[in-house]
């Protein structure tokens, strides 16, 4: 079975935390959501697939522009959250984008916000998506840039490491940084049959809602710091100290 590790990851504590934090994360990622939807062009009447739909933020924006949206995810917790806020023209299914037959096929367009970096075999997943798309369909997705140019990841992570210890992670393994290289990602897309694929780096500010303290606290719960603090089972005083340092670093 492929993607079992990711199913356990997103179906467990991490998925539950993301669902709980969905209002904060959805607001934070709003510019990304609109960049992805805009990249698909005119969606009037279109049938669109949202890959790794999570709690449905991108699906809801797509549904306002398209005829029908099918969101797929491997996490039941996410799907329940998405269904709770589903517009009338959006539905959500448990499906693995890499291996399963996908709803609505052949679809007119495919979109994803941070849902494409977790496959066992990215090319196989892109080829499966290609099979689910009608000829001429568009695919648009957002992935994270390298952590060196991503302070939302790198700053909290560095402060967590300083307070606890180092944590090795392979950026090429399934995970948030895997598709950080634009040219490499375009090459994978072309190999999977998306022959006119193009990619570009966008420099986007993330408008995080709430007070500085809330933003800093949230930065210990998802993103770069959370895996380090979780790995070291950091206690409350350590977490509070890291939160304070993140607040100082994020203040400007
Ligand atoms: C970082 S979250 C992003 C969620 C949502 N798109 C958002 O922007 O809030 C990644 C999502 O991809 C889903 N995912 C990971 N691997 C998947 C796969 N093979 N097929 C479908 N969904 C997958 C996860 O369950 C999770 O909901």
GROMACS .gro file of C-alpha atoms and ligand atoms in nm:
model
  279
    1UNK     CA    1   0.000   0.000   0.000
    2UNK     CA    2   0.137   0.345  -0.086
    3UNK     CA    3   0.103   0.660   0.124
    4UNK     CA    4   0.024   0.468   0.446
    5UNK     CA    5   0.262   0.690   0.646
    6UNK     CA    6   0.089   1.002   0.514
    7UNK     CA    7  -0.255   0.855   0.585
    8UNK     CA    8  -0.155   0.796   0.948
    9UNK     CA    9   0.009   1.141   0.969
   10UNK     CA   10  -0.284   1.344   0.832
   11UNK     CA   11  -0.546   1.117   0.991
   12UNK     CA   12  -0.389   1.152   1.338
   13UNK     CA   13  -0.289   1.436   1.571
   14UNK     CA   14  -0.151   1.659   1.296
   15UNK     CA   15  -0.473   1.642   1.094
   16UNK     CA   16  -0.680   1.713   1.406
   17UNK     CA   17  -0.463   2.018   1.487
   18UNK     CA   18  -0.493   2.149   1.129
   19UNK     CA   19  -0.871   2.113   1.145
   20UNK     CA   20  -0.882   2.297   1.479
   21UNK     CA   21  -0.662   2.571   1.334
   22UNK     CA   22  -0.843   2.589   0.999
   23UNK     CA   23  -0.983   2.943   1.049
   24UNK     CA   24  -0.632   3.074   1.124
   25UNK     CA   25  -0.464   2.875   0.846
   26UNK     CA   26  -0.732   2.958   0.588
   27UNK     CA   27  -0.690   3.330   0.660
   28UNK     CA   28  -0.309   3.299   0.652
   29UNK     CA   29  -0.310   3.121   0.316
   30UNK     CA   30  -0.577   3.336   0.148
   31UNK     CA   31  -0.335   3.497  -0.102
   32UNK     CA   32  -0.213   3.150  -0.201
   33UNK     CA   33  -0.570   3.020  -0.239
   34UNK     CA   34  -0.655   3.302  -0.478
   35UNK     CA   35  -0.330   3.265  -0.671
   36UNK     CA   36  -0.411   2.898  -0.736
   37UNK     CA   37  -0.772   2.966  -0.836
   38UNK     CA   38  -0.668   3.258  -1.059
   39UNK     CA   39  -0.412   3.038  -1.238
   40UNK     CA   40  -0.695   2.818  -1.364
   41UNK     CA   41  -0.850   3.107  -1.557
   42UNK     CA   42  -1.222   3.115  -1.639
   43UNK     CA   43  -1.397   2.829  -1.458
   44UNK     CA   44  -1.756   2.907  -1.557
   45UNK     CA   45  -1.949   2.578  -1.554
   46UNK     CA   46  -1.629   2.376  -1.510
   47UNK     CA   47  -1.592   2.053  -1.313
   48UNK     CA   48  -1.286   2.097  -1.088
   49UNK     CA   49  -1.095   1.851  -0.870
   50UNK     CA   50  -0.930   1.981  -0.549
   51UNK     CA   51  -0.642   1.748  -0.452
   52UNK     CA   52  -0.566   1.714  -0.081
   53UNK     CA   53  -0.858   1.945  -0.012
   54UNK     CA   54  -0.809   1.949   0.366
   55UNK     CA   55  -1.082   2.149   0.539
   56UNK     CA   56  -1.196   2.286   0.201
   57UNK     CA   57  -1.065   2.645   0.183
   58UNK     CA   58  -0.960   2.619  -0.183
   59UNK     CA   59  -1.270   2.415  -0.273
   60UNK     CA   60  -1.494   2.694  -0.143
   61UNK     CA   61  -1.317   2.958  -0.352
   62UNK     CA   62  -1.331   2.730  -0.658
   63UNK     CA   63  -1.700   2.654  -0.599
   64UNK     CA   64  -1.779   3.026  -0.623
   65UNK     CA   65  -1.625   3.027  -0.972
   66UNK     CA   66  -1.698   2.680  -1.114
   67UNK     CA   67  -1.992   2.452  -1.191
   68UNK     CA   68  -1.896   2.164  -0.962
   69UNK     CA   69  -1.603   2.094  -0.727
   70UNK     CA   70  -1.495   1.750  -0.611
   71UNK     CA   71  -1.256   1.761  -0.315
   72UNK     CA   72  -1.051   1.453  -0.234
   73UNK     CA   73  -0.838   1.375   0.069
   74UNK     CA   74  -0.692   1.077   0.252
   75UNK     CA   75  -0.797   1.209   0.597
   76UNK     CA   76  -1.150   1.153   0.728
   77UNK     CA   77  -1.105   1.431   0.984
   78UNK     CA   78  -1.034   1.683   0.708
   79UNK     CA   79  -1.322   1.557   0.495
   80UNK     CA   80  -1.568   1.596   0.785
   81UNK     CA   81  -1.451   1.956   0.836
   82UNK     CA   82  -1.483   2.030   0.463
   83UNK     CA   83  -1.832   1.875   0.444
   84UNK     CA   84  -1.950   2.085   0.739
   85UNK     CA   85  -1.897   2.398   0.529
   86UNK     CA   86  -1.965   2.258   0.181
   87UNK     CA   87  -2.130   2.488  -0.073
   88UNK     CA   88  -2.413   2.325  -0.270
   89UNK     CA   89  -2.186   2.256  -0.567
   90UNK     CA   90  -1.900   2.093  -0.375
   91UNK     CA   91  -1.865   1.735  -0.254
   92UNK     CA   92  -1.585   1.556  -0.076
   93UNK     CA   93  -1.455   1.198  -0.110
   94UNK     CA   94  -1.196   0.980   0.056
   95UNK     CA   95  -0.948   0.910  -0.224
   96UNK     CA   96  -0.574   0.881  -0.274
   97UNK     CA   97  -0.473   1.105  -0.563
   98UNK     CA   98  -0.182   0.876  -0.648
   99UNK     CA   99  -0.367   0.547  -0.683
  100UNK     CA  100  -0.745   0.581  -0.692
  101UNK     CA  101  -1.005   0.646  -0.961
  102UNK     CA  102  -1.099   1.009  -0.906
  103UNK     CA  103  -1.447   1.161  -0.883
  104UNK     CA  104  -1.591   1.357  -1.174
  105UNK     CA  105  -1.339   1.226  -1.426
  106UNK     CA  106  -1.275   1.349  -1.686
  107UNK     CA  107  -1.260   1.684  -1.506
  108UNK     CA  108  -1.206   2.024  -1.670
  109UNK     CA  109  -0.948   2.147  -1.419
  110UNK     CA  110  -0.744   2.031  -1.120
  111UNK     CA  111  -0.620   2.244  -0.831
  112UNK     CA  112  -0.431   2.197  -0.508
  113UNK     CA  113  -0.309   2.414  -0.224
  114UNK     CA  114  -0.017   2.245  -0.047
  115UNK     CA  115  -0.159   1.898  -0.120
  116UNK     CA  116   0.086   1.771  -0.383
  117UNK     CA  117   0.408   1.721  -0.184
  118UNK     CA  118   0.316   1.410   0.007
  119UNK     CA  119   0.299   1.133  -0.255
  120UNK     CA  120   0.521   0.825  -0.246
  121UNK     CA  121   0.577   0.868  -0.622
  122UNK     CA  122   0.502   1.222  -0.743
  123UNK     CA  123   0.525   1.131  -1.112
  124UNK     CA  124   0.279   0.842  -1.066
  125UNK     CA  125   0.037   1.076  -0.887
  126UNK     CA  126   0.069   1.343  -1.158
  127UNK     CA  127   0.005   1.073  -1.421
  128UNK     CA  128  -0.304   0.953  -1.230
  129UNK     CA  129  -0.431   1.312  -1.222
  130UNK     CA  130  -0.359   1.340  -1.595
  131UNK     CA  131  -0.578   1.032  -1.654
  132UNK     CA  132  -0.859   1.199  -1.455
  133UNK     CA  133  -0.843   1.515  -1.670
  134UNK     CA  134  -1.006   1.575  -2.005
  135UNK     CA  135  -0.771   1.669  -2.292
  136UNK     CA  136  -0.671   2.034  -2.257
  137UNK     CA  137  -0.758   2.050  -1.885
  138UNK     CA  138  -0.553   2.277  -1.661
  139UNK     CA  139  -0.373   2.180  -1.342
  140UNK     CA  140  -0.264   2.452  -1.096
  141UNK     CA  141  -0.110   2.391  -0.757
  142UNK     CA  142   0.088   2.568  -0.488
  143UNK     CA  143   0.382   2.414  -0.304
  144UNK     CA  144   0.624   2.566  -0.054
  145UNK     CA  145   0.956   2.719  -0.154
  146UNK     CA  146   1.276   2.609   0.022
  147UNK     CA  147   1.281   2.688   0.392
  148UNK     CA  148   1.579   2.926   0.339
  149UNK     CA  149   1.345   3.169   0.161
  150UNK     CA  150   1.043   3.089   0.377
  151UNK     CA  151   1.063   3.268   0.713
  152UNK     CA  152   0.722   3.131   0.817
  153UNK     CA  153   0.896   2.792   0.831
  154UNK     CA  154   1.260   2.869   0.898
  155UNK     CA  155   1.237   3.126   1.180
  156UNK     CA  156   1.019   2.922   1.420
  157UNK     CA  157   1.211   2.606   1.334
  158UNK     CA  158   1.551   2.763   1.411
  159UNK     CA  159   1.421   2.895   1.745
  160UNK     CA  160   1.275   2.555   1.835
  161UNK     CA  161   1.605   2.384   1.746
  162UNK     CA  162   1.798   2.634   1.960
  163UNK     CA  163   1.574   2.553   2.259
  164UNK     CA  164   1.565   2.174   2.217
  165UNK     CA  165   1.812   2.024   1.970
  166UNK     CA  166   1.862   1.949   1.602
  167UNK     CA  167   1.621   1.740   1.400
  168UNK     CA  168   1.733   1.588   1.074
  169UNK     CA  169   1.476   1.596   0.798
  170UNK     CA  170   1.512   1.502   0.435
  171UNK     CA  171   1.356   1.778   0.221
  172UNK     CA  172   1.328   1.531  -0.067
  173UNK     CA  173   1.111   1.288   0.130
  174UNK     CA  174   0.732   1.326   0.112
  175UNK     CA  175   0.675   1.646   0.308
  176UNK     CA  176   0.622   2.021   0.273
  177UNK     CA  177   0.955   2.104   0.102
  178UNK     CA  178   0.962   1.826  -0.150
  179UNK     CA  179   0.855   2.030  -0.455
  180UNK     CA  180   1.058   2.339  -0.358
  181UNK     CA  181   1.248   2.338  -0.687
  182UNK     CA  182   1.039   2.496  -0.962
  183UNK     CA  183   1.232   2.352  -1.258
  184UNK     CA  184   1.246   2.004  -1.105
  185UNK     CA  185   0.871   2.013  -1.040
  186UNK     CA  186   0.800   2.123  -1.398
  187UNK     CA  187   1.018   1.834  -1.523
  188UNK     CA  188   0.815   1.588  -1.314
  189UNK     CA  189   0.492   1.730  -1.457
  190UNK     CA  190   0.616   1.696  -1.814
  191UNK     CA  191   0.730   1.339  -1.748
  192UNK     CA  192   0.379   1.262  -1.624
  193UNK     CA  193   0.214   1.395  -1.943
  194UNK     CA  194   0.149   1.760  -1.851
  195UNK     CA  195   0.348   1.863  -2.155
  196UNK     CA  196   0.297   2.239  -2.144
  197UNK     CA  197   0.376   2.266  -1.773
  198UNK     CA  198   0.518   2.592  -1.641
  199UNK     CA  199   0.611   2.701  -1.292
  200UNK     CA  200   0.707   3.019  -1.116
  201UNK     CA  201   0.816   3.129  -0.771
  202UNK     CA  202   0.578   3.374  -0.605
  203UNK     CA  203   0.692   3.597  -0.320
  204UNK     CA  204   0.378   3.612  -0.106
  205UNK     CA  205   0.331   3.773   0.236
  206UNK     CA  206   0.111   3.564   0.465
  207UNK     CA  207  -0.137   3.789   0.651
  208UNK     CA  208  -0.163   3.602   0.982
  209UNK     CA  209  -0.468   3.706   1.185
  210UNK     CA  210  -0.467   3.766   1.561
  211UNK     CA  211  -0.228   3.923   1.808
  212UNK     CA  212   0.147   3.877   1.782
  213UNK     CA  213   0.131   3.632   2.074
  214UNK     CA  214  -0.140   3.426   1.901
  215UNK     CA  215   0.055   3.422   1.577
  216UNK     CA  216   0.369   3.310   1.764
  217UNK     CA  217   0.177   3.042   1.954
  218UNK     CA  218   0.026   2.912   1.628
  219UNK     CA  219   0.375   2.900   1.478
  220UNK     CA  220   0.468   2.641   1.743
  221UNK     CA  221   0.170   2.422   1.648
  222UNK     CA  222   0.204   2.388   1.270
  223UNK     CA  223   0.493   2.443   1.033
  224UNK     CA  224   0.865   2.439   1.100
  225UNK     CA  225   0.872   2.443   1.482
  226UNK     CA  226   0.599   2.192   1.555
  227UNK     CA  227   0.786   1.881   1.441
  228UNK     CA  228   1.097   1.981   1.642
  229UNK     CA  229   0.900   2.053   1.961
  230UNK     CA  230   0.699   1.733   1.910
  231UNK     CA  231   1.012   1.525   1.852
  232UNK     CA  232   1.169   1.648   2.178
  233UNK     CA  233   0.834   1.634   2.363
  234UNK     CA  234   0.905   1.989   2.475
  235UNK     CA  235   0.745   2.080   2.807
  236UNK     CA  236   0.525   2.385   2.869
  237UNK     CA  237   0.806   2.620   2.984
  238UNK     CA  238   1.014   2.534   2.678
  239UNK     CA  239   0.716   2.591   2.448
  240UNK     CA  240   0.640   2.920   2.620
  241UNK     CA  241   1.002   3.033   2.582
  242UNK     CA  242   1.003   2.942   2.211
  243UNK     CA  243   0.670   3.122   2.163
  244UNK     CA  244   0.817   3.435   2.321
  245UNK     CA  245   1.122   3.424   2.097
  246UNK     CA  246   0.907   3.373   1.787
  247UNK     CA  247   0.698   3.675   1.887
  248UNK     CA  248   1.015   3.884   1.913
  249UNK     CA  249   1.140   3.759   1.577
  250UNK     CA  250   0.805   3.808   1.401
  251UNK     CA  251   0.736   4.151   1.552
  252UNK     CA  252   0.890   4.349   1.262
  253LIG     C1  253  -0.082   2.063   0.405
  253LIG     S1  254  -0.243   1.991   0.399
  253LIG     C2  255  -0.326   2.108   0.294
  253LIG     C3  256  -0.474   2.101   0.310
  253LIG     C4  257  -0.553   2.208   0.232
  253LIG     N1  258  -0.537   2.195   0.089
  253LIG     C5  259  -0.516   2.346   0.279
  253LIG     O1  260  -0.451   2.419   0.204
  253LIG     O2  261  -0.552   2.381   0.392
  253LIG     C6  262  -0.211   1.854   0.288
  253LIG     C7  263  -0.335   1.772   0.258
  253LIG     O3  264  -0.304   1.674   0.158
  253LIG     C8  265  -0.372   1.554   0.191
  253LIG     N2  266  -0.304   1.443   0.122
  253LIG     C9  267  -0.178   1.397   0.145
  253LIG     N3  268  -0.151   1.293   0.063
  253LIG    C10  269  -0.262   1.275  -0.015
  253LIG    C11  270  -0.295   1.182  -0.119
  253LIG     N4  271  -0.210   1.087  -0.156
  253LIG     N5  272  -0.417   1.193  -0.178
  253LIG    C12  273  -0.506   1.289  -0.139
  253LIG     N6  274  -0.480   1.377  -0.040
  253LIG    C13  275  -0.359   1.371   0.021
  253LIG    C14  276  -0.362   1.551   0.344
  253LIG     O4  277  -0.452   1.461   0.406
  253LIG    C15  278  -0.389   1.696   0.379
  253LIG     O5  279  -0.526   1.723   0.394
   0.00000   0.00000   0.00000
